[in-house]
Amino acid sequence: NFTVSITSSCTTTVSWVEPTATDPNTPVTVDKSHSPNDDFPAGTTTVTYTFTNSIGQISTCSFNVTVKYQFFDLPSNQSITVGVSCNRTALWVPPSDCDGNVIVAYSTSPQSDLENGDSFPIGVTEVTYVALRGAFLDDIESFTVTVIDNIAPTFDVTPGNITTAANNNCEAVANWTVPTVLDNCTSSIVPTSPFSPGDTFPFGTTVVTYSAQDEAGNPAVDYSFNVTVEDQTGPEFTNLPSNRTVTASAVNCKATLTWAVVTATDNCIPSVNAIVTSHASGSTFDLGDTDVTYTATDDEGNEPIESFKITVVDATPPEVVSCSNNINVAATASCT
C-alpha cells in the first residue's frame, strides 16, 4: 500500500513496479484492474492482479493506492499594515476541493471564528483549513495573516510646568491631571510614570516623565514636564528680643542697652547668608521710642524684616537751682 498526493487536475498518475507470478508447469496469464501510469481519483483504490495458469488455478495480489486530498489554491501568507484608521480587514480567496466546492471546515489561532473579510488582531494569526472527506481527515493546510501597526501613540492633553512654594520642611505637594493618549488602534492607553499627582517633591526642579506604548509594541513615546519647588519663605529669627522700656541716665538723658546675638534659621538653606541690624547690641539710645530692625537674607534672596522697640523714659525730676523768699506786699485800692 502507498499514498500519493492529488494534483491540480483532481487525479494523480500513479506508477509502480508490477507484481509477477511464475508456475513451474504451465504458462501464467495475468489480469489486472489497473496499470502503472493510470490516473487515480482522490481516496483509496484497490489495485488487484489476478494470475491464472493453464489449468485454471488462480492466485491474486492486491494493494491499495491512496490519493491524499490537498489544497491547490491555499492563500499565501499576507501582511496588512494599518493606517490611521486601523483597518485590519483581511481578504483572500478560500480554497476549494476538486469539485469546486469551498472547504468550510477551518480553525484559526490565536482567535477563533475569524473568516475571510473579518478584522484581524494586531500580530500574527494562523488561519488553518481542514479538508474532510466523509469522516476522514484528508489534509490540513495553514497560512498566516500578519497585522502590522507601525504608528506610535501620541500625547493629547498634557500638563504644563508646575511651580509651587516650599513648606517649612522645604518640600511641596504637586497636583496635575494625568495626560491622555491617542492611538490609531488601541482604544485606551494609560501612560505610566514613577510619579503620581499628589506626590511630595523636594526643593528644586524634578522632571516628571510619562511613557505610553500601544498593543503593537511600537517604541514608547514620552512626555515630560517640570515640577519646581521654590523657597519663597525667608529666614525666621529664633531669639529676637521683645520690646523694652528703660530709664534714661540722669547724666546725659540717654540709655545704653545690650542683648544676645540674634540668630535665624531657614526652611531650605542650612545657613542664613547674612543678618543686618539697624542697631547693634551695646548701642546708646535717646529719649523716646526707637525701632531696632533685623534683616536676614537666604540664598533665594528672601529678606524678612523684623523689629523690636526700645523706649527710653526720663524718670529723674527737675532739680531746683534757685527759689525766691516769701514776699509780702500791701494791696492797692483795687484790692490787688
Short mmCIF file of C-alpha atoms in Angstrom, two decimals:
data_model
loop_
_atom_site.label_atom_id
_atom_site.label_comp_id
_atom_site.label_asym_id
_atom_site.label_seq_id
_atom_site.Cartn_x
_atom_site.Cartn_y
_atom_site.Cartn_z
CA ASN A 1 0.00 0.00 0.00
CA PHE A 2 1.23 3.50 -0.68
CA THR A 3 -0.06 7.08 -0.58
CA VAL A 4 0.42 9.89 -3.06
CA SER A 5 -0.86 13.47 -3.22
CA ILE A 6 -3.51 14.60 -5.64
CA THR A 7 -2.64 17.03 -8.44
CA SER A 8 -4.45 20.14 -9.62
CA SER A 9 -6.48 18.04 -12.08
CA CYS A 10 -8.07 16.24 -9.15
CA THR A 11 -6.48 12.99 -10.31
CA THR A 12 -2.97 11.66 -9.96
CA THR A 13 -0.98 9.48 -12.32
CA VAL A 14 0.43 6.63 -10.28
CA SER A 15 3.09 4.18 -11.28
CA TRP A 16 4.54 1.12 -9.57
CA VAL A 17 6.58 -1.98 -10.28
CA GLU A 18 4.12 -4.61 -11.39
CA PRO A 19 3.91 -7.88 -9.49
CA THR A 20 4.76 -11.10 -11.35
CA ALA A 21 3.94 -14.78 -10.89
CA THR A 22 5.55 -18.00 -12.05
CA ASP A 23 4.33 -21.60 -12.37
CA PRO A 24 6.79 -24.47 -12.84
CA ASN A 25 4.46 -26.46 -15.02
CA THR A 26 2.24 -24.21 -17.10
CA PRO A 27 2.22 -20.75 -18.59
CA VAL A 28 0.66 -17.99 -16.47
CA THR A 29 -1.68 -15.26 -17.69
CA VAL A 30 -2.34 -12.02 -15.77
CA ASP A 31 -5.46 -9.93 -15.45
CA LYS A 32 -5.24 -6.58 -13.65
CA SER A 33 -7.69 -3.93 -12.50
CA HIS A 34 -5.24 -1.04 -13.09
CA SER A 35 -1.99 -0.47 -14.86
CA PRO A 36 1.01 1.70 -13.97
CA ASN A 37 0.59 5.34 -15.04
CA ASP A 38 -3.18 5.15 -14.75
CA ASP A 39 -4.96 8.20 -13.29
CA PHE A 40 -6.36 7.69 -9.80
CA PRO A 41 -9.01 9.84 -8.11
CA ALA A 42 -8.85 11.14 -4.56
CA GLY A 43 -9.43 8.45 -1.97
CA THR A 44 -8.29 4.85 -1.73
CA THR A 45 -8.39 2.49 -4.72
CA THR A 46 -7.61 -1.22 -4.52
CA VAL A 47 -5.41 -2.50 -7.33
CA THR A 48 -5.79 -6.23 -7.97
CA TYR A 49 -3.66 -8.56 -10.08
CA THR A 50 -5.11 -12.00 -10.92
CA PHE A 51 -2.72 -14.72 -12.13
CA THR A 52 -4.15 -17.87 -13.82
CA ASN A 53 -2.29 -20.98 -15.01
CA SER A 54 -3.35 -23.20 -17.88
CA ILE A 55 -5.46 -25.48 -15.74
CA GLY A 56 -7.43 -22.60 -14.23
CA GLN A 57 -5.71 -22.23 -10.91
CA ILE A 58 -5.77 -18.64 -9.66
CA SER A 59 -3.59 -16.52 -7.38
CA THR A 60 -4.18 -12.84 -6.62
CA CYS A 61 -2.12 -9.90 -5.45
CA SER A 62 -3.78 -6.72 -4.13
CA PHE A 63 -2.58 -3.41 -2.75
CA ASN A 64 -4.16 -0.02 -2.02
CA VAL A 65 -3.31 3.25 -3.70
CA THR A 66 -4.42 6.22 -1.55
CA VAL A 67 -4.56 9.59 -3.23
CA LYS A 68 -4.42 12.19 -0.49
CA TYR A 69 -6.54 15.28 -0.92
CA GLN A 70 -4.71 18.61 -0.74
CA PHE A 71 -5.49 22.24 -1.39
CA PHE A 72 -4.36 23.60 -4.72
CA ASP A 73 -5.18 27.24 -4.07
CA LEU A 74 -4.37 27.81 -0.40
CA PRO A 75 -3.84 31.58 0.14
CA SER A 76 -0.30 32.78 0.66
CA ASN A 77 0.82 34.41 3.87
CA GLN A 78 -0.23 38.03 3.90
CA SER A 79 0.73 41.18 5.81
CA ILE A 80 -1.53 44.15 6.46
CA THR A 81 -0.05 47.49 7.51
CA VAL A 82 -2.78 49.52 9.18
CA GLY A 83 -3.12 53.27 8.74
CA VAL A 84 -4.57 55.98 10.92
CA SER A 85 -7.98 54.30 10.69
CA CYS A 86 -6.50 50.97 11.85
CA ASN A 87 -8.26 48.95 9.13
CA ARG A 88 -7.43 45.28 9.79
CA THR A 89 -9.65 43.60 7.22
CA ALA A 90 -8.01 40.54 5.65
CA LEU A 91 -9.26 39.26 2.28
CA TRP A 92 -8.41 36.07 0.43
CA VAL A 93 -9.99 33.52 -1.91
CA PRO A 94 -10.96 30.49 0.20
CA PRO A 95 -9.52 27.19 -1.07
CA SER A 96 -11.82 24.75 -2.83
CA ASP A 97 -11.93 20.99 -3.36
CA CYS A 98 -11.71 19.06 -6.62
CA ASP A 99 -15.37 19.57 -7.32
CA GLY A 100 -15.08 23.33 -6.92
CA ASN A 101 -16.71 23.32 -3.51
CA VAL A 102 -15.34 25.71 -0.89
CA ILE A 103 -13.84 23.99 2.13
CA VAL A 104 -15.79 25.32 5.09
CA ALA A 105 -14.16 23.49 7.95
CA TYR A 106 -11.41 25.70 9.36
CA SER A 107 -9.85 26.98 12.56
CA THR A 108 -7.73 30.00 13.44
CA SER A 109 -5.22 30.83 16.14
CA PRO A 110 -4.96 32.69 18.47
CA GLN A 111 -8.52 33.92 17.88
CA SER A 112 -11.22 31.55 16.69
CA ASP A 113 -14.02 32.13 14.21
CA LEU A 114 -12.17 34.59 12.01
CA GLU A 115 -13.10 34.37 8.35
CA ASN A 116 -12.25 35.97 5.07
CA GLY A 117 -13.25 39.65 5.30
CA ASP A 118 -13.04 39.82 9.10
CA SER A 119 -10.98 42.28 11.11
CA PHE A 120 -7.87 40.60 12.50
CA PRO A 121 -5.97 41.45 15.69
CA ILE A 122 -2.57 43.10 15.74
CA GLY A 123 0.15 40.50 15.35
CA VAL A 124 0.28 37.10 13.64
CA THR A 125 -2.85 34.97 13.25
CA GLU A 126 -2.64 31.48 11.82
CA VAL A 127 -5.58 30.51 9.59
CA THR A 128 -5.97 26.74 9.18
CA TYR A 129 -8.19 24.97 6.69
CA VAL A 130 -9.13 21.36 7.31
CA ALA A 131 -10.27 19.14 4.43
CA LEU A 132 -12.69 16.42 5.41
CA ARG A 133 -13.89 13.73 3.08
CA GLY A 134 -16.65 11.92 4.84
CA ALA A 135 -15.41 11.13 8.32
CA PHE A 136 -11.76 11.11 7.27
CA LEU A 137 -9.24 13.90 7.53
CA ASP A 138 -7.60 14.35 4.15
CA ASP A 139 -5.49 17.46 4.59
CA ILE A 140 -4.64 20.33 6.92
CA GLU A 141 -3.11 23.48 5.48
CA SER A 142 -2.36 26.84 7.11
CA PHE A 143 -1.31 30.36 6.21
CA THR A 144 -0.74 33.44 8.33
CA VAL A 145 -2.29 36.89 8.45
CA THR A 146 0.08 39.43 9.98
CA VAL A 147 -1.35 42.79 11.01
CA ILE A 148 1.31 45.46 11.47
CA ASP A 149 0.65 48.72 13.33
CA ASN A 150 3.71 50.93 12.93
CA ILE A 151 2.05 54.15 14.12
CA ALA A 152 3.08 55.06 17.66
CA PRO A 153 0.64 56.72 20.08
CA THR A 154 0.71 60.47 20.71
CA PHE A 155 0.00 62.51 23.83
CA ASP A 156 -3.17 64.58 23.63
CA VAL A 157 -3.91 66.61 26.77
CA THR A 158 -0.75 67.30 28.76
CA PRO A 159 0.04 69.27 31.92
CA GLY A 160 2.45 72.19 31.81
CA ASN A 161 5.34 73.01 34.11
CA ILE A 162 4.39 73.46 37.77
CA THR A 163 5.95 75.93 40.21
CA THR A 164 4.97 75.84 43.88
CA ALA A 165 6.23 77.19 47.20
CA ALA A 166 8.13 75.01 49.64
CA ASN A 167 6.66 74.39 53.09
CA ASN A 168 8.55 74.50 56.38
CA ASN A 169 10.14 71.15 55.51
CA CYS A 170 11.42 72.59 52.23
CA GLU A 171 9.17 70.37 50.11
CA ALA A 172 5.77 70.67 48.47
CA VAL A 173 2.85 68.58 47.25
CA ALA A 174 2.15 68.93 43.49
CA ASN A 175 -1.07 68.01 41.71
CA TRP A 176 -1.82 67.75 37.99
CA THR A 177 -4.14 66.00 35.54
CA VAL A 178 -2.68 62.78 34.14
CA PRO A 179 -2.01 63.25 30.40
CA THR A 180 -4.21 61.47 27.88
CA VAL A 181 -3.00 59.43 24.92
CA LEU A 182 -4.39 58.95 21.41
CA ASP A 183 -3.65 55.89 19.25
CA ASN A 184 -4.88 54.69 15.88
CA CYS A 185 -5.60 51.14 17.07
CA THR A 186 -5.54 50.87 20.85
CA SER A 187 -8.73 52.30 22.31
CA SER A 188 -7.38 53.19 25.73
CA ILE A 189 -3.76 53.67 26.74
CA VAL A 190 -2.93 54.65 30.31
CA PRO A 191 0.52 56.28 30.41
CA THR A 192 2.93 55.21 33.13
CA SER A 193 5.20 57.32 35.31
CA PRO A 194 7.18 56.86 38.52
CA PHE A 195 5.32 59.94 39.82
CA SER A 196 1.64 60.50 40.60
CA PRO A 197 -0.48 63.57 41.28
CA GLY A 198 -0.37 64.37 44.99
CA ASP A 199 3.27 63.28 45.42
CA THR A 200 5.61 65.32 47.61
CA PHE A 201 8.55 66.89 45.78
CA PRO A 202 11.85 68.17 47.19
CA PHE A 203 13.29 71.66 46.86
CA GLY A 204 14.48 72.35 43.32
CA THR A 205 13.31 71.05 39.93
CA THR A 206 12.13 67.47 39.31
CA VAL A 207 11.43 66.18 35.81
CA VAL A 208 8.20 64.14 35.64
CA THR A 209 8.08 61.81 32.61
CA TYR A 210 5.11 59.80 31.31
CA SER A 211 5.57 56.93 28.83
CA ALA A 212 2.92 55.43 26.55
CA GLN A 213 3.07 52.26 24.41
CA ASP A 214 0.42 50.67 22.22
CA GLU A 215 -0.52 46.99 21.90
CA ALA A 216 1.57 46.67 18.75
CA GLY A 217 4.77 47.22 20.72
CA ASN A 218 5.82 50.36 18.86
CA PRO A 219 8.63 52.23 20.65
CA ALA A 220 7.25 54.02 23.68
CA VAL A 221 6.73 57.78 23.42
CA ASP A 222 7.50 60.09 26.33
CA TYR A 223 6.16 63.40 27.61
CA SER A 224 7.93 65.37 30.34
CA PHE A 225 7.25 68.46 32.42
CA ASN A 226 8.98 70.13 35.38
CA VAL A 227 7.83 70.40 38.97
CA THR A 228 9.77 73.23 40.60
CA VAL A 229 9.63 73.75 44.35
CA GLU A 230 10.75 77.26 45.20
CA ASP A 231 11.86 78.65 48.54
CA GLN A 232 9.55 81.62 48.91
CA THR A 233 9.85 81.80 52.70
CA GLY A 234 12.53 83.93 54.28
CA PRO A 235 14.60 83.01 57.33
CA GLU A 236 12.91 83.03 60.73
CA PHE A 237 14.50 84.79 63.70
CA THR A 238 14.85 82.48 66.67
CA ASN A 239 15.68 84.87 69.54
CA LEU A 240 14.61 88.37 68.58
CA PRO A 241 14.35 90.49 71.80
CA SER A 242 10.95 91.74 72.91
CA ASN A 243 10.09 95.42 73.34
CA ARG A 244 11.90 97.02 76.24
CA THR A 245 11.40 100.18 78.31
CA VAL A 246 14.43 101.60 80.14
CA THR A 247 15.19 104.67 82.25
CA ALA A 248 17.48 107.33 80.86
CA SER A 249 20.67 108.18 82.63
CA ALA A 250 20.43 111.25 84.87
CA VAL A 251 23.75 112.37 83.44
CA ASN A 252 23.09 112.50 79.68
CA CYS A 253 19.43 111.54 79.43
CA LYS A 254 20.32 108.51 77.26
CA ALA A 255 20.36 104.75 77.80
CA THR A 256 22.77 102.05 76.69
CA LEU A 257 21.35 98.53 76.10
CA THR A 258 22.80 95.12 75.32
CA TRP A 259 21.12 91.85 74.20
CA ALA A 260 22.08 88.40 72.99
CA VAL A 261 23.31 87.84 69.45
CA VAL A 262 20.26 87.46 67.22
CA THR A 263 20.17 84.26 65.06
CA ALA A 264 17.86 82.98 62.32
CA THR A 265 17.05 79.66 60.64
CA ASP A 266 15.72 78.89 57.15
CA ASN A 267 13.35 76.18 55.91
CA CYS A 268 15.60 75.26 52.95
CA ILE A 269 19.05 76.81 53.36
CA PRO A 270 21.17 75.23 56.14
CA SER A 271 22.81 78.57 56.98
CA VAL A 272 21.49 82.10 56.58
CA ASN A 273 23.70 84.22 54.35
CA ALA A 274 23.58 87.48 56.31
CA ILE A 275 21.86 89.21 59.23
CA VAL A 276 21.85 93.03 59.19
CA THR A 277 20.61 95.24 62.03
CA SER A 278 19.91 98.93 62.42
CA HIS A 279 21.40 98.98 65.95
CA ALA A 280 23.95 96.62 67.41
CA SER A 281 23.83 95.35 70.95
CA GLY A 282 25.53 97.94 73.23
CA SER A 283 24.16 100.94 71.33
CA THR A 284 23.11 104.13 73.14
CA PHE A 285 19.53 105.27 72.67
CA ASP A 286 17.95 108.72 73.05
CA LEU A 287 14.78 109.54 74.92
CA GLY A 288 11.65 108.23 73.26
CA ASP A 289 10.90 105.22 71.04
CA THR A 290 13.48 103.64 68.74
CA ASP A 291 12.75 100.69 66.42
CA VAL A 292 15.62 98.18 66.20
CA THR A 293 15.26 96.26 62.90
CA TYR A 294 16.90 93.00 61.83
CA THR A 295 17.05 91.73 58.21
CA ALA A 296 18.04 88.13 57.36
CA THR A 297 18.78 87.02 53.78
CA ASP A 298 18.81 83.43 52.39
CA ASP A 299 20.23 82.04 49.12
CA GLU A 300 16.95 82.65 47.29
CA GLY A 301 17.05 86.38 48.14
CA ASN A 302 14.20 86.25 50.64
CA GLU A 303 14.67 89.10 53.16
CA PRO A 304 12.23 89.18 56.06
CA ILE A 305 12.49 92.28 58.32
CA GLU A 306 11.50 92.12 61.96
CA SER A 307 11.94 94.64 64.77
CA PHE A 308 11.51 95.34 68.43
CA LYS A 309 11.01 98.69 70.19
CA ILE A 310 13.24 100.33 72.77
CA THR A 311 11.62 103.10 74.81
CA VAL A 312 13.86 105.40 76.88
CA VAL A 313 11.97 107.34 79.60
CA ASP A 314 13.11 110.20 81.87
CA ALA A 315 12.39 109.15 85.44
CA THR A 316 14.53 111.90 87.14
CA PRO A 317 12.58 115.01 88.34
CA PRO A 318 13.97 118.52 87.70
CA GLU A 319 16.43 119.92 90.23
CA VAL A 320 15.54 123.41 91.62
CA VAL A 321 18.63 125.53 91.46
CA SER A 322 17.17 128.87 92.76
CA CYS A 323 13.99 129.75 94.62
CA SER A 324 12.76 133.23 95.87
CA ASN A 325 11.95 134.02 99.52
CA ASN A 326 8.38 134.60 100.59
CA ILE A 327 7.02 138.05 99.53
CA ASN A 328 4.52 140.14 101.49
CA VAL A 329 3.08 143.34 99.91
CA ALA A 330 0.10 145.61 100.64
CA ALA A 331 -2.95 145.51 98.40
CA THR A 332 -3.88 148.65 96.49
CA ALA A 333 -7.22 150.34 96.45
CA SER A 334 -8.39 147.82 93.87
CA CYS A 335 -7.54 145.14 96.30
CA THR A 336 -4.90 143.54 94.03
#
